[in-house]
mmCIF file of N, CA and C in Angstrom:
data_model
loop_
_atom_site.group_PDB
_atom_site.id
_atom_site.type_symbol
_atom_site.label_atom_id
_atom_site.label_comp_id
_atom_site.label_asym_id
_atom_site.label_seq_id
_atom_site.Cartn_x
_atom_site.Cartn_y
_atom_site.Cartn_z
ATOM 1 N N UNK I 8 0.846 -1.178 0.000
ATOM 2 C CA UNK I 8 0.000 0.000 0.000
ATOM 3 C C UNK I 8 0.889 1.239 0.000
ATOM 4 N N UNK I 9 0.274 2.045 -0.750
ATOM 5 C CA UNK I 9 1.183 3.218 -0.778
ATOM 6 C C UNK I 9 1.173 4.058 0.452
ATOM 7 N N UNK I 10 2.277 4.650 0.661
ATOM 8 C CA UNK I 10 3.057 5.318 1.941
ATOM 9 C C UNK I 10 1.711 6.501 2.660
ATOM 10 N N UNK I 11 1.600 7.131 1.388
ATOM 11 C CA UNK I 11 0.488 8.624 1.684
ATOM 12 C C UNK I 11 -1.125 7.950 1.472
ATOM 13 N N UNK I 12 -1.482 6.980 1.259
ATOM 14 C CA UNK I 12 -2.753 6.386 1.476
ATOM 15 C C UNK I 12 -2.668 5.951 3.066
ATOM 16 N N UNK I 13 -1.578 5.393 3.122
ATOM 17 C CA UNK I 13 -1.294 4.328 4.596
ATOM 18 C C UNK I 13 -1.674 5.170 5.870
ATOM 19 N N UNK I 14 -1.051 6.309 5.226
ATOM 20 C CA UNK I 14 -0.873 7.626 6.141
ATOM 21 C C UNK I 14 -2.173 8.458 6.368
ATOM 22 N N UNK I 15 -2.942 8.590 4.873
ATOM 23 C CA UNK I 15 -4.223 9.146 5.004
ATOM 24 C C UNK I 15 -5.058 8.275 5.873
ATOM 25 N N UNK I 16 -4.836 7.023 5.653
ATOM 26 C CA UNK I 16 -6.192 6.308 5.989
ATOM 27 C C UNK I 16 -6.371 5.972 7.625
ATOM 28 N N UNK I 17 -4.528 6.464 8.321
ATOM 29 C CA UNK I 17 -4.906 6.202 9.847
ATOM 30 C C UNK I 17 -5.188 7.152 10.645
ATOM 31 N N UNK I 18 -5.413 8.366 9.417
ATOM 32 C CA UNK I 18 -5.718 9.517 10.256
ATOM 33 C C UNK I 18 -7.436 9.669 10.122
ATOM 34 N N UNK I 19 -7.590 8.955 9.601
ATOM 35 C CA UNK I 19 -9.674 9.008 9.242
ATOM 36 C C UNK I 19 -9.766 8.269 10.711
ATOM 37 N N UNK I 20 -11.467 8.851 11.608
ATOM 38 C CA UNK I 20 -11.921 8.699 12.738
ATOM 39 C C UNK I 20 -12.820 7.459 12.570
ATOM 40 N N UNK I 21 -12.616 7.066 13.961
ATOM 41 C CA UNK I 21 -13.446 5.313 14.232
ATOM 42 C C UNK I 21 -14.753 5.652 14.666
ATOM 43 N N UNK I 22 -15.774 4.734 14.185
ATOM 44 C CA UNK I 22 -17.050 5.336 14.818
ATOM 45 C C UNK I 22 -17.659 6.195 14.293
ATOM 46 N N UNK I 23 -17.454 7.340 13.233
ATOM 47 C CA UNK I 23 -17.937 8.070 12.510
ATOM 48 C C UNK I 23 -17.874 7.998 11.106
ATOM 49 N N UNK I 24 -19.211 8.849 10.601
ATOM 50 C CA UNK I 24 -19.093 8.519 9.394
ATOM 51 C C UNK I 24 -17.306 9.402 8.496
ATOM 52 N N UNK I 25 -17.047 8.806 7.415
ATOM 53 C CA UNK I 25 -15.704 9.590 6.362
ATOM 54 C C UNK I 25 -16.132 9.668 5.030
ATOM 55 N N UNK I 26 -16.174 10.840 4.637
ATOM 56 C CA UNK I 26 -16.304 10.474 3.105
ATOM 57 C C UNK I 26 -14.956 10.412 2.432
ATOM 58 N N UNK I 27 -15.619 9.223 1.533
ATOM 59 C CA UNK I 27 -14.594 8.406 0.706
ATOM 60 C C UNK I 27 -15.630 8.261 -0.468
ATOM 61 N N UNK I 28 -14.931 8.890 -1.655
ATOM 62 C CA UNK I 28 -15.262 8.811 -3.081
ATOM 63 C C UNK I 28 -16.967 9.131 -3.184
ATOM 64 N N UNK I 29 -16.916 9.974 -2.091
ATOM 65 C CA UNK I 29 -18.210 10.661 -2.556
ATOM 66 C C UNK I 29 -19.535 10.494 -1.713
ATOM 67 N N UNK I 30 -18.775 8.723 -1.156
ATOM 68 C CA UNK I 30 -20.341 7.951 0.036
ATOM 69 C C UNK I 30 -19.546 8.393 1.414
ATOM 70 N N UNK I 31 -20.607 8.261 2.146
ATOM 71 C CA UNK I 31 -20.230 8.466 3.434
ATOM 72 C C UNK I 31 -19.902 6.778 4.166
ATOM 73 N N UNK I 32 -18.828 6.894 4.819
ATOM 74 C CA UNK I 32 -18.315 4.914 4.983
ATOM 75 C C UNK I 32 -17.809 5.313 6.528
ATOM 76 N N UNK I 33 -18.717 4.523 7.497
ATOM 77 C CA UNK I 33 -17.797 4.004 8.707
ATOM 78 C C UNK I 33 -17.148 2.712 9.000
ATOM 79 N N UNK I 34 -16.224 3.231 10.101
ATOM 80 C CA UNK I 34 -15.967 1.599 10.787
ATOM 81 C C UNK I 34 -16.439 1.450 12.249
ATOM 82 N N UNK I 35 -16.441 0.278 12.785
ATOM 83 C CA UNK I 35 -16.773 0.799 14.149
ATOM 84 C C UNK I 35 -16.176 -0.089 14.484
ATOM 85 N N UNK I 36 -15.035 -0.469 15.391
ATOM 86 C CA UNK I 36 -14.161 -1.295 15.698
ATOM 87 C C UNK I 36 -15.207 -2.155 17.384
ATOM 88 N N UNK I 37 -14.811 -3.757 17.635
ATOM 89 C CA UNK I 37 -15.235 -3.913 18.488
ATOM 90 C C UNK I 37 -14.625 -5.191 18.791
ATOM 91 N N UNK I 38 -14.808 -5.980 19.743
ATOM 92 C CA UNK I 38 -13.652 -6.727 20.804
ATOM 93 C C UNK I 38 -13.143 -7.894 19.189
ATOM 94 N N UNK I 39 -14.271 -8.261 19.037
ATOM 95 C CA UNK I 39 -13.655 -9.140 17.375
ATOM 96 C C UNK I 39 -13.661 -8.926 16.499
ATOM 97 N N UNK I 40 -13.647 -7.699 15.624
ATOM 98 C CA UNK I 40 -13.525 -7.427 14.485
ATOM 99 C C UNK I 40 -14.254 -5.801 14.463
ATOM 100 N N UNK I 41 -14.777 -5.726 13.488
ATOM 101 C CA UNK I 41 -15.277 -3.956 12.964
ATOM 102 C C UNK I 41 -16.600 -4.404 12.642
ATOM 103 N N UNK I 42 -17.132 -3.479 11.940
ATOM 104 C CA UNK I 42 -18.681 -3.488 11.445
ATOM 105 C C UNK I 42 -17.855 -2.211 10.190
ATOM 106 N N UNK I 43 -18.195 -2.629 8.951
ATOM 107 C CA UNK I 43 -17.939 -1.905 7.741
ATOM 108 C C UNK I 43 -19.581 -1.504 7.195
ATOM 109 N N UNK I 44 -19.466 -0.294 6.928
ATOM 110 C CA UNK I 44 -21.022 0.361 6.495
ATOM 111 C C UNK I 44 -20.584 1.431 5.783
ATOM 112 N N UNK I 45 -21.842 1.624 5.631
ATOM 113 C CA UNK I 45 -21.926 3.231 4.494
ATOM 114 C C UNK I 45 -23.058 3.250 4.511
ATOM 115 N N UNK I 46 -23.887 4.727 4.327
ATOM 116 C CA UNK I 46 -24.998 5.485 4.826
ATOM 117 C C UNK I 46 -25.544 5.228 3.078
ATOM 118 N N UNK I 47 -26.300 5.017 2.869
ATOM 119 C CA UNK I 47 -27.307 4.049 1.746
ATOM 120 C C UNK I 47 -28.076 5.805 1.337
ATOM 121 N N UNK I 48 -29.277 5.928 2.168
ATOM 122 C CA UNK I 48 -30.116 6.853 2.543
ATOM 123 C C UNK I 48 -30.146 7.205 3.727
ATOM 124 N N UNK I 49 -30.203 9.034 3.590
ATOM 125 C CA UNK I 49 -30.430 9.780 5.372
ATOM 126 C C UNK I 49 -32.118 10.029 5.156
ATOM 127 N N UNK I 50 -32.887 9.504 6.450
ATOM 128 C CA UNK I 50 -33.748 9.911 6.487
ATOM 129 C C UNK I 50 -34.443 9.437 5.700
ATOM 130 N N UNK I 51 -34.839 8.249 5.357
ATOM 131 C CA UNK I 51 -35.805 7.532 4.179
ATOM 132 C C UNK I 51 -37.356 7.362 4.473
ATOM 133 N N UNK I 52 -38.047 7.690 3.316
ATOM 134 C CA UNK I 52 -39.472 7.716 2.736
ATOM 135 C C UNK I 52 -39.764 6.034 2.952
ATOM 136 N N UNK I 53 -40.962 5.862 2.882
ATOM 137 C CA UNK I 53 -41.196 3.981 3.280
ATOM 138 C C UNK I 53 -41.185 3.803 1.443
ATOM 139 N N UNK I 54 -41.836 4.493 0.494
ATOM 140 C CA UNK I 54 -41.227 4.012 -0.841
ATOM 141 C C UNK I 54 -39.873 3.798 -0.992
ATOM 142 N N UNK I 55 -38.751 4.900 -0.579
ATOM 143 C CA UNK I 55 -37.261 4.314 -0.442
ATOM 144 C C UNK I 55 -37.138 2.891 0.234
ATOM 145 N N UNK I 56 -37.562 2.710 1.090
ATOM 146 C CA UNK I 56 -37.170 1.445 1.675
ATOM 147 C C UNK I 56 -37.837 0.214 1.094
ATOM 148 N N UNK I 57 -39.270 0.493 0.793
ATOM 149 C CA UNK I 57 -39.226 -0.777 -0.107
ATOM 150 C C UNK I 57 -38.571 -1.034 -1.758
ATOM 151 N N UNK I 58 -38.065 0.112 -1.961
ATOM 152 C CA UNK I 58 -37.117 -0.560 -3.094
ATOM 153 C C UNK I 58 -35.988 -1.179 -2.753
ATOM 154 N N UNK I 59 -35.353 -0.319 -1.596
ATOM 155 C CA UNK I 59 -34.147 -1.169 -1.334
ATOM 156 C C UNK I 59 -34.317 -2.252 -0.688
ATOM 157 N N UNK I 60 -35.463 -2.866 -0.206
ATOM 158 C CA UNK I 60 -36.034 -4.615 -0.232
ATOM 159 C C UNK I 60 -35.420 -4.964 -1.592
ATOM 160 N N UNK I 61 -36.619 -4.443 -2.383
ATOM 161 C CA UNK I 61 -36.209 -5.433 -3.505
ATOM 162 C C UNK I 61 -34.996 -5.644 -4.029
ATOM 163 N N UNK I 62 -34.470 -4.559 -4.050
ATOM 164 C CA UNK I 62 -32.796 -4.668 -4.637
ATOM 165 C C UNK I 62 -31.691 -5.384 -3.719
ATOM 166 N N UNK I 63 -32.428 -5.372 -2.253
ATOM 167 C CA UNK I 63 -31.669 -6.049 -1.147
ATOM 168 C C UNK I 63 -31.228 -7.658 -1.762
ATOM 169 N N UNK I 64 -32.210 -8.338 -1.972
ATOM 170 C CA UNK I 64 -32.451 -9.565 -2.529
ATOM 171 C C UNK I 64 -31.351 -9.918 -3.445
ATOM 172 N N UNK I 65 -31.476 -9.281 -4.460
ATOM 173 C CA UNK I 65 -30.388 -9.515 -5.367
ATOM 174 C C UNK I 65 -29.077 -8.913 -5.109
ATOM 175 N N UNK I 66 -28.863 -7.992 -4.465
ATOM 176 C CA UNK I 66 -27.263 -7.492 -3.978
ATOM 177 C C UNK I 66 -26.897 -8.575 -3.071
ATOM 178 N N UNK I 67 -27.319 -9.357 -2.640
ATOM 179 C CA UNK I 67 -26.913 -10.313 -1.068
ATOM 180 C C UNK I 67 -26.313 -11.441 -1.888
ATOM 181 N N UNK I 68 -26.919 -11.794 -3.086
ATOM 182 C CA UNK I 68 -26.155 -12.973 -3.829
ATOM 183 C C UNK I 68 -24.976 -12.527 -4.618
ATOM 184 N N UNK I 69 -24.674 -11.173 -4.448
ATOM 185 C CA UNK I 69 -23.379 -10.315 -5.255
ATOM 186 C C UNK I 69 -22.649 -9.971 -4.473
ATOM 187 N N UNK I 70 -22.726 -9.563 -3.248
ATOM 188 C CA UNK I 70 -21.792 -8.824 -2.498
ATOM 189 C C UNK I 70 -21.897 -9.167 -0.786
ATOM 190 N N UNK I 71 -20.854 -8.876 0.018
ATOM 191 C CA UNK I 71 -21.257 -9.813 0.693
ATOM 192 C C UNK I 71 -21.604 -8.551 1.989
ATOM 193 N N UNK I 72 -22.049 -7.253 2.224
ATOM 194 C CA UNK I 72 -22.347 -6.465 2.675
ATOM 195 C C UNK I 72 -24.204 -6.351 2.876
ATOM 196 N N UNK I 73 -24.810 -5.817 3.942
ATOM 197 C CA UNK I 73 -26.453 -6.062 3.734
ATOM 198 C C UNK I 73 -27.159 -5.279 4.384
ATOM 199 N N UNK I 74 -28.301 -4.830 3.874
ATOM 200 C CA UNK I 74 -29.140 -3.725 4.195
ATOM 201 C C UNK I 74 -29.654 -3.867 5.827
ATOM 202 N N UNK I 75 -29.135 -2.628 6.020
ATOM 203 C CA UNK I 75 -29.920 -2.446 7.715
ATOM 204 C C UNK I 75 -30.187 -0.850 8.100
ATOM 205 N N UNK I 76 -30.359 -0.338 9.037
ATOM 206 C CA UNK I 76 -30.822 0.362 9.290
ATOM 207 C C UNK I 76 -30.224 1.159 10.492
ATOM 208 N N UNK I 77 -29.649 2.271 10.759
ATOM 209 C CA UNK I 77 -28.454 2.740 11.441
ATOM 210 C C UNK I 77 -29.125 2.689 12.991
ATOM 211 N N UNK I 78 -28.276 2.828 13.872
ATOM 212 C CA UNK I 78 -28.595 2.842 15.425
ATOM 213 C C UNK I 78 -29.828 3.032 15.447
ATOM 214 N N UNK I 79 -30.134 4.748 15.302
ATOM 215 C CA UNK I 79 -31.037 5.666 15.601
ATOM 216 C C UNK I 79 -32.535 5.369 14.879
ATOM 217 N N UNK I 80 -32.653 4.499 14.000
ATOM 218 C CA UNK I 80 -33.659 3.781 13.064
ATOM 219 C C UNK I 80 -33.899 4.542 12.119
ATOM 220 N N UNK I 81 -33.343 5.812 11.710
ATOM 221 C CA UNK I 81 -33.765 7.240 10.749
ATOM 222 C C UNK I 81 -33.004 7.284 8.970
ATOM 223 N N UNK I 82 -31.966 5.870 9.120
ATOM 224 C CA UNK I 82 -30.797 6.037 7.939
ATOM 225 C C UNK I 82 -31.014 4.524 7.730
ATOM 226 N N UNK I 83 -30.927 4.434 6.053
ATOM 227 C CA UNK I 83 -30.722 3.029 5.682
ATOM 228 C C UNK I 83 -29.154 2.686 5.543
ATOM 229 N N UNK I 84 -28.420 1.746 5.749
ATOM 230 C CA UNK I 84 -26.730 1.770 5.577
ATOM 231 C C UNK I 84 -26.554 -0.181 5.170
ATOM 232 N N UNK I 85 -25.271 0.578 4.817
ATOM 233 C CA UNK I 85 -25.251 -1.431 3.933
ATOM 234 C C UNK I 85 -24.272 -1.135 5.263
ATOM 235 N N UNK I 86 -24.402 -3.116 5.953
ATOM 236 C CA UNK I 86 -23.256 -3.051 6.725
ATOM 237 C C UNK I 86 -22.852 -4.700 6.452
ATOM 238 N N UNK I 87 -21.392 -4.970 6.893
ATOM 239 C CA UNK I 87 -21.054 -6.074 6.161
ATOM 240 C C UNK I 87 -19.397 -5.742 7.998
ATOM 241 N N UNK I 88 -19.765 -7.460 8.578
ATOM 242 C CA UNK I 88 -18.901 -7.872 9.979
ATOM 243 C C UNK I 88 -17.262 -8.163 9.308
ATOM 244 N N UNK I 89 -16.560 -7.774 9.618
ATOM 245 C CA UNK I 89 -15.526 -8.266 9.133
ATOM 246 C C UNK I 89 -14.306 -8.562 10.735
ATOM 247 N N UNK I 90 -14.192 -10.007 10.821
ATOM 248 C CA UNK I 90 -13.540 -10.509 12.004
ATOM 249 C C UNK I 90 -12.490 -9.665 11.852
ATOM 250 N N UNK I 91 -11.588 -9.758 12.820
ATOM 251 C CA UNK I 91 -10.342 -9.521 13.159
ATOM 252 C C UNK I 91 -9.453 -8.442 12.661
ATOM 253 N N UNK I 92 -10.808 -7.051 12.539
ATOM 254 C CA UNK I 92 -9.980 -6.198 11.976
ATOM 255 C C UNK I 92 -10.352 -5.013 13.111
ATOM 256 N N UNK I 93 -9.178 -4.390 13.207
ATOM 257 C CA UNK I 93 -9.080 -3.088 13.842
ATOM 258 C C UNK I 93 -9.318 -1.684 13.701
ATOM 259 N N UNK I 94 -8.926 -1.357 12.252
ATOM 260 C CA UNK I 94 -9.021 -0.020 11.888
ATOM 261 C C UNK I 94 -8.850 -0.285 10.373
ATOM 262 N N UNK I 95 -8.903 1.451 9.784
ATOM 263 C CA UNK I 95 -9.399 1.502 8.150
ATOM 264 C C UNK I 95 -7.527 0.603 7.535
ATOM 265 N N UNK I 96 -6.568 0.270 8.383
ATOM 266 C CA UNK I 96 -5.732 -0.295 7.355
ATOM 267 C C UNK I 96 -6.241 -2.078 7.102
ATOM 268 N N UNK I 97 -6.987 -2.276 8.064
ATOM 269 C CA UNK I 97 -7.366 -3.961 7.826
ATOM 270 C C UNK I 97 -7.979 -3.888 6.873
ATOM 271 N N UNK I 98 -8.993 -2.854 6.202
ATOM 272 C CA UNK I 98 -10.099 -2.889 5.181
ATOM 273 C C UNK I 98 -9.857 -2.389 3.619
ATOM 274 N N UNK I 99 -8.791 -2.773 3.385
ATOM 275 C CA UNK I 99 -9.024 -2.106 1.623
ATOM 276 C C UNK I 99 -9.827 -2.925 0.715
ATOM 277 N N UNK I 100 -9.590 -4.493 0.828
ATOM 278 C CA UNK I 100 -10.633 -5.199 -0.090
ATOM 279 C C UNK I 100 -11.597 -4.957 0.426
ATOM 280 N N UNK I 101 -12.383 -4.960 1.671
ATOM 281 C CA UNK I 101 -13.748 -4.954 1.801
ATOM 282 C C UNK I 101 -14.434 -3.684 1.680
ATOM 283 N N UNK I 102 -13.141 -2.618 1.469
ATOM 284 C CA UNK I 102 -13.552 -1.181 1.525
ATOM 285 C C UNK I 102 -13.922 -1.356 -0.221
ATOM 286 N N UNK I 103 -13.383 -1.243 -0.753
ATOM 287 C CA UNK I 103 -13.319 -1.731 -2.336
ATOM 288 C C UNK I 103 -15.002 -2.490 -2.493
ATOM 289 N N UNK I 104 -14.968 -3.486 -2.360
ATOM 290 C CA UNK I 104 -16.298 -4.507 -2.516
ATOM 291 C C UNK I 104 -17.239 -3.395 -2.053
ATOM 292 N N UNK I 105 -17.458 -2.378 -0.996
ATOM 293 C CA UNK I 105 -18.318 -1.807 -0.178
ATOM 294 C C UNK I 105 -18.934 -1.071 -1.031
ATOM 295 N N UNK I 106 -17.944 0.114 -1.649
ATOM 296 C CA UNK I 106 -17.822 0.889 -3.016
ATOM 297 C C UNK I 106 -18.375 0.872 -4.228
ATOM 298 N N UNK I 107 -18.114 -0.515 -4.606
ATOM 299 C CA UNK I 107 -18.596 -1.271 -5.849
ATOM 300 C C UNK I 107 -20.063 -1.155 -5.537
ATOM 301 N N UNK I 108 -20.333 -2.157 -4.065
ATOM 302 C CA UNK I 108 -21.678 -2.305 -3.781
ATOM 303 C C UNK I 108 -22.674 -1.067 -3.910
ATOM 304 N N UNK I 109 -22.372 -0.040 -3.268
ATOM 305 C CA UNK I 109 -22.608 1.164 -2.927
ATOM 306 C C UNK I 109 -23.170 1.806 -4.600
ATOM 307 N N UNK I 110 -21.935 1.649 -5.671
ATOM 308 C CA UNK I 110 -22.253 2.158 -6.625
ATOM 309 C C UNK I 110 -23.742 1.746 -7.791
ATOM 310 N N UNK I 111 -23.389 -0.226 -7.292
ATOM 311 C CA UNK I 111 -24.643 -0.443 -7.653
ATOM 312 C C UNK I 111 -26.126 -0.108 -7.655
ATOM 313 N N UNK I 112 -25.900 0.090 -5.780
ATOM 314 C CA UNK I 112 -27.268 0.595 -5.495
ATOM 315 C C UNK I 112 -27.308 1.967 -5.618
ATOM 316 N N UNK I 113 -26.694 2.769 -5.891
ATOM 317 C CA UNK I 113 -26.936 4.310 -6.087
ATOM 318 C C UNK I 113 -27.654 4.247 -7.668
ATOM 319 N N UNK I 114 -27.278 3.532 -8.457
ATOM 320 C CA UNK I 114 -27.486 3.005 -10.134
ATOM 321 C C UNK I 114 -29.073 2.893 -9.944
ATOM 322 N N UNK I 115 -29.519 2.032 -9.404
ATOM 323 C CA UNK I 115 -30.647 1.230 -9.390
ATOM 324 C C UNK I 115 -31.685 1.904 -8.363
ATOM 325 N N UNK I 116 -31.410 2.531 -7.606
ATOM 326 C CA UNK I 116 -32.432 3.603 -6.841
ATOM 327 C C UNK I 116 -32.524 5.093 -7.212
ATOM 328 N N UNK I 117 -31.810 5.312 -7.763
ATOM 329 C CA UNK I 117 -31.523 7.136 -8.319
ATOM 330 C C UNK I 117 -30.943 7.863 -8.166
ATOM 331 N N UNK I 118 -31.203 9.125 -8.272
ATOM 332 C CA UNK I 118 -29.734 9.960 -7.839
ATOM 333 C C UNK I 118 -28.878 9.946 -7.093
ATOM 334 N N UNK I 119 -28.129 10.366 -7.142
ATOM 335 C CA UNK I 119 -26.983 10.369 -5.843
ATOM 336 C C UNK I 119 -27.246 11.182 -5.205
ATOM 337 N N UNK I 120 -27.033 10.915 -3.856
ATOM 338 C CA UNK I 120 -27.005 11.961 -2.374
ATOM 339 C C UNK I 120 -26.345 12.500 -1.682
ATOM 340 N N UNK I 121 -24.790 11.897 -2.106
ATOM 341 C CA UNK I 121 -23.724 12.674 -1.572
ATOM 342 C C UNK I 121 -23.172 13.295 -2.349
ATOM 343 N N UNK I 122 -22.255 14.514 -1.559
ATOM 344 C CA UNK I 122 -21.774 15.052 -2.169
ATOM 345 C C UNK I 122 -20.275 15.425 -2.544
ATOM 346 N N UNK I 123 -19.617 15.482 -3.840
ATOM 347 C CA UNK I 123 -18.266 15.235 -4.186
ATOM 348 C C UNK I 123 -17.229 15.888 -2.915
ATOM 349 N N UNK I 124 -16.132 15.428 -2.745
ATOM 350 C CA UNK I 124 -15.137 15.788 -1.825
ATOM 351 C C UNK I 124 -14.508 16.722 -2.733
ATOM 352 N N UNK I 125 -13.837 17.501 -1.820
ATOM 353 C CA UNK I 125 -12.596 18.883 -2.864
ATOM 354 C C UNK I 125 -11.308 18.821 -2.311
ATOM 355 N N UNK I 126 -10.228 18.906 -3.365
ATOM 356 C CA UNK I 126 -9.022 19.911 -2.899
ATOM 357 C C UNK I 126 -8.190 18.217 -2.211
ATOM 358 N N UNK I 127 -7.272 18.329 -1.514
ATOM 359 C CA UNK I 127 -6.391 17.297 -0.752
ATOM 360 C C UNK I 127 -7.176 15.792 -0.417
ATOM 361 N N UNK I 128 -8.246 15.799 0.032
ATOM 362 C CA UNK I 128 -9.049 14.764 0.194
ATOM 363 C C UNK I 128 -9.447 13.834 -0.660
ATOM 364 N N UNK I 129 -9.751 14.277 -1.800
ATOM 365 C CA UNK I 129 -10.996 14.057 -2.842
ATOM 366 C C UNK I 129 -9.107 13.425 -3.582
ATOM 367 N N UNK I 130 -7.769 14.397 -3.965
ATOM 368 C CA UNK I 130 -6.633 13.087 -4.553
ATOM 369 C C UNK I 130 -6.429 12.161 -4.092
ATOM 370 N N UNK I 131 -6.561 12.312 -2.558
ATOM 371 C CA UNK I 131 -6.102 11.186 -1.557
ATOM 372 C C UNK I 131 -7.087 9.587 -1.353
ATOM 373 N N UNK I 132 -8.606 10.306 -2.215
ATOM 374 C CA UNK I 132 -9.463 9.658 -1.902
ATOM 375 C C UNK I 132 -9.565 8.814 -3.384
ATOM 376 N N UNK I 133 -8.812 9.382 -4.694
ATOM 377 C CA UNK I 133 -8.744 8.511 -5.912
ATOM 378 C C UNK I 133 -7.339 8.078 -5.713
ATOM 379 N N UNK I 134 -6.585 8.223 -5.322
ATOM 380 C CA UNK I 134 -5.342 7.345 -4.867
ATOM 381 C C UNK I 134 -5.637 5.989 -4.733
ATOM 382 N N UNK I 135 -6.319 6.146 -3.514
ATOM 383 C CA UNK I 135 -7.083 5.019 -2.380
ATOM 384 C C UNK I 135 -7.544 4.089 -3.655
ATOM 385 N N UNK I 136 -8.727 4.632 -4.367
ATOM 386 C CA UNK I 136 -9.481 3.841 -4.667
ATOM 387 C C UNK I 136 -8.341 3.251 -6.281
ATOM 388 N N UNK I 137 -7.724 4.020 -6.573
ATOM 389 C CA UNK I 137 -7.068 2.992 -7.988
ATOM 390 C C UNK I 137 -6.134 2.273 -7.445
ATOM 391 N N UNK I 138 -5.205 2.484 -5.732
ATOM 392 C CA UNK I 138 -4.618 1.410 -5.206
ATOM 393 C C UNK I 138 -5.157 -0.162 -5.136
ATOM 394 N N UNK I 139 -6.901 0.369 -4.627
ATOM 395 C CA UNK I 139 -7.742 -0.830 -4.634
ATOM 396 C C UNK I 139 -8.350 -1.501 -5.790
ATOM 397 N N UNK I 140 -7.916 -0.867 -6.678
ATOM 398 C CA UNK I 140 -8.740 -1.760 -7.994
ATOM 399 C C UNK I 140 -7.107 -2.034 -8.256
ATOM 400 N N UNK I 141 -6.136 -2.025 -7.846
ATOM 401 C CA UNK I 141 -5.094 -3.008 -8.666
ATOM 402 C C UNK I 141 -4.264 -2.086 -9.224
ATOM 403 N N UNK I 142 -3.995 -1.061 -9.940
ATOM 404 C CA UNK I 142 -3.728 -0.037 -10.610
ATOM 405 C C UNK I 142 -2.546 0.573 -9.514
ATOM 406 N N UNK I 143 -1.673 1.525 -10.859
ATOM 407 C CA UNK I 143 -0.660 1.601 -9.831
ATOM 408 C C UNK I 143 -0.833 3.401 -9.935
ATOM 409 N N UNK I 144 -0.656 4.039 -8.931
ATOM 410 C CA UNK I 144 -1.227 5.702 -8.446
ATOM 411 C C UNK I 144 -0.381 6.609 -9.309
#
């Protein structure tokens, strides 16, 4: 992994949401592993949520991340357990897969809701992501 990703990524906060490539993505670290998520929809309509039923269905046989519903019951978020990890350096493949996932369902429900990152973040944050597709920065 490259030096200034390694570096970006241990300075991003545990427990809160980060934007990364545009979605909002937490981790939440806990005695065996993390909980990997990203905020789907803030504040969803019951038509939002029954589409993302239906699309739930078929993303679960693609990816291995799954629709739930944040603490507070007010946000839909894909979340996906990953054992034995500590912080954002254990997660680049599953951060990657999360992404992918993420992009699908933004495709298939409608517009997008977040909004683009600027300036130092937003290079640091396509770094990241062509490290993770394989590609060299």
């Amino acid at each position: 992994m490259d030096d200034d990703i390694a570096q970006w990524l241990q300075t991003q906060p545990l427990d809160e949401p980060v934007e990364i490539d545009g979605e909002f993505i937490y981790l939440v670290p806990q005695q065996d592993g993390a909980e990997l998520g990203a905020i789907l929809t803030q504040a969803y309509a019951p038509a939002q949520l029954q589409d993302a039923l239906r699309l739930g269905f078929q993303s679960a046989l693609q990816f291995d991340a799954g629709l739930g519903r944040s603490a507070d019951g007010r946000d839909l978020v894909l979340t996906q357990w990953l054992p034995q990890v500590g912080g954002w350096l254990d997660v680049a493949e599953p951060l990657e897969q999360l992404l992918n996932q993420l992009s699908m369902w933004r495709a298939a429900l409608g517009p997008r809701q977040a909004v683009a990152v600027a300036g130092a973040a937003q290079r640091n944050e396509q770094r990241l992501r062509t490290l993770f597709s394989g590609a060299r920065p």
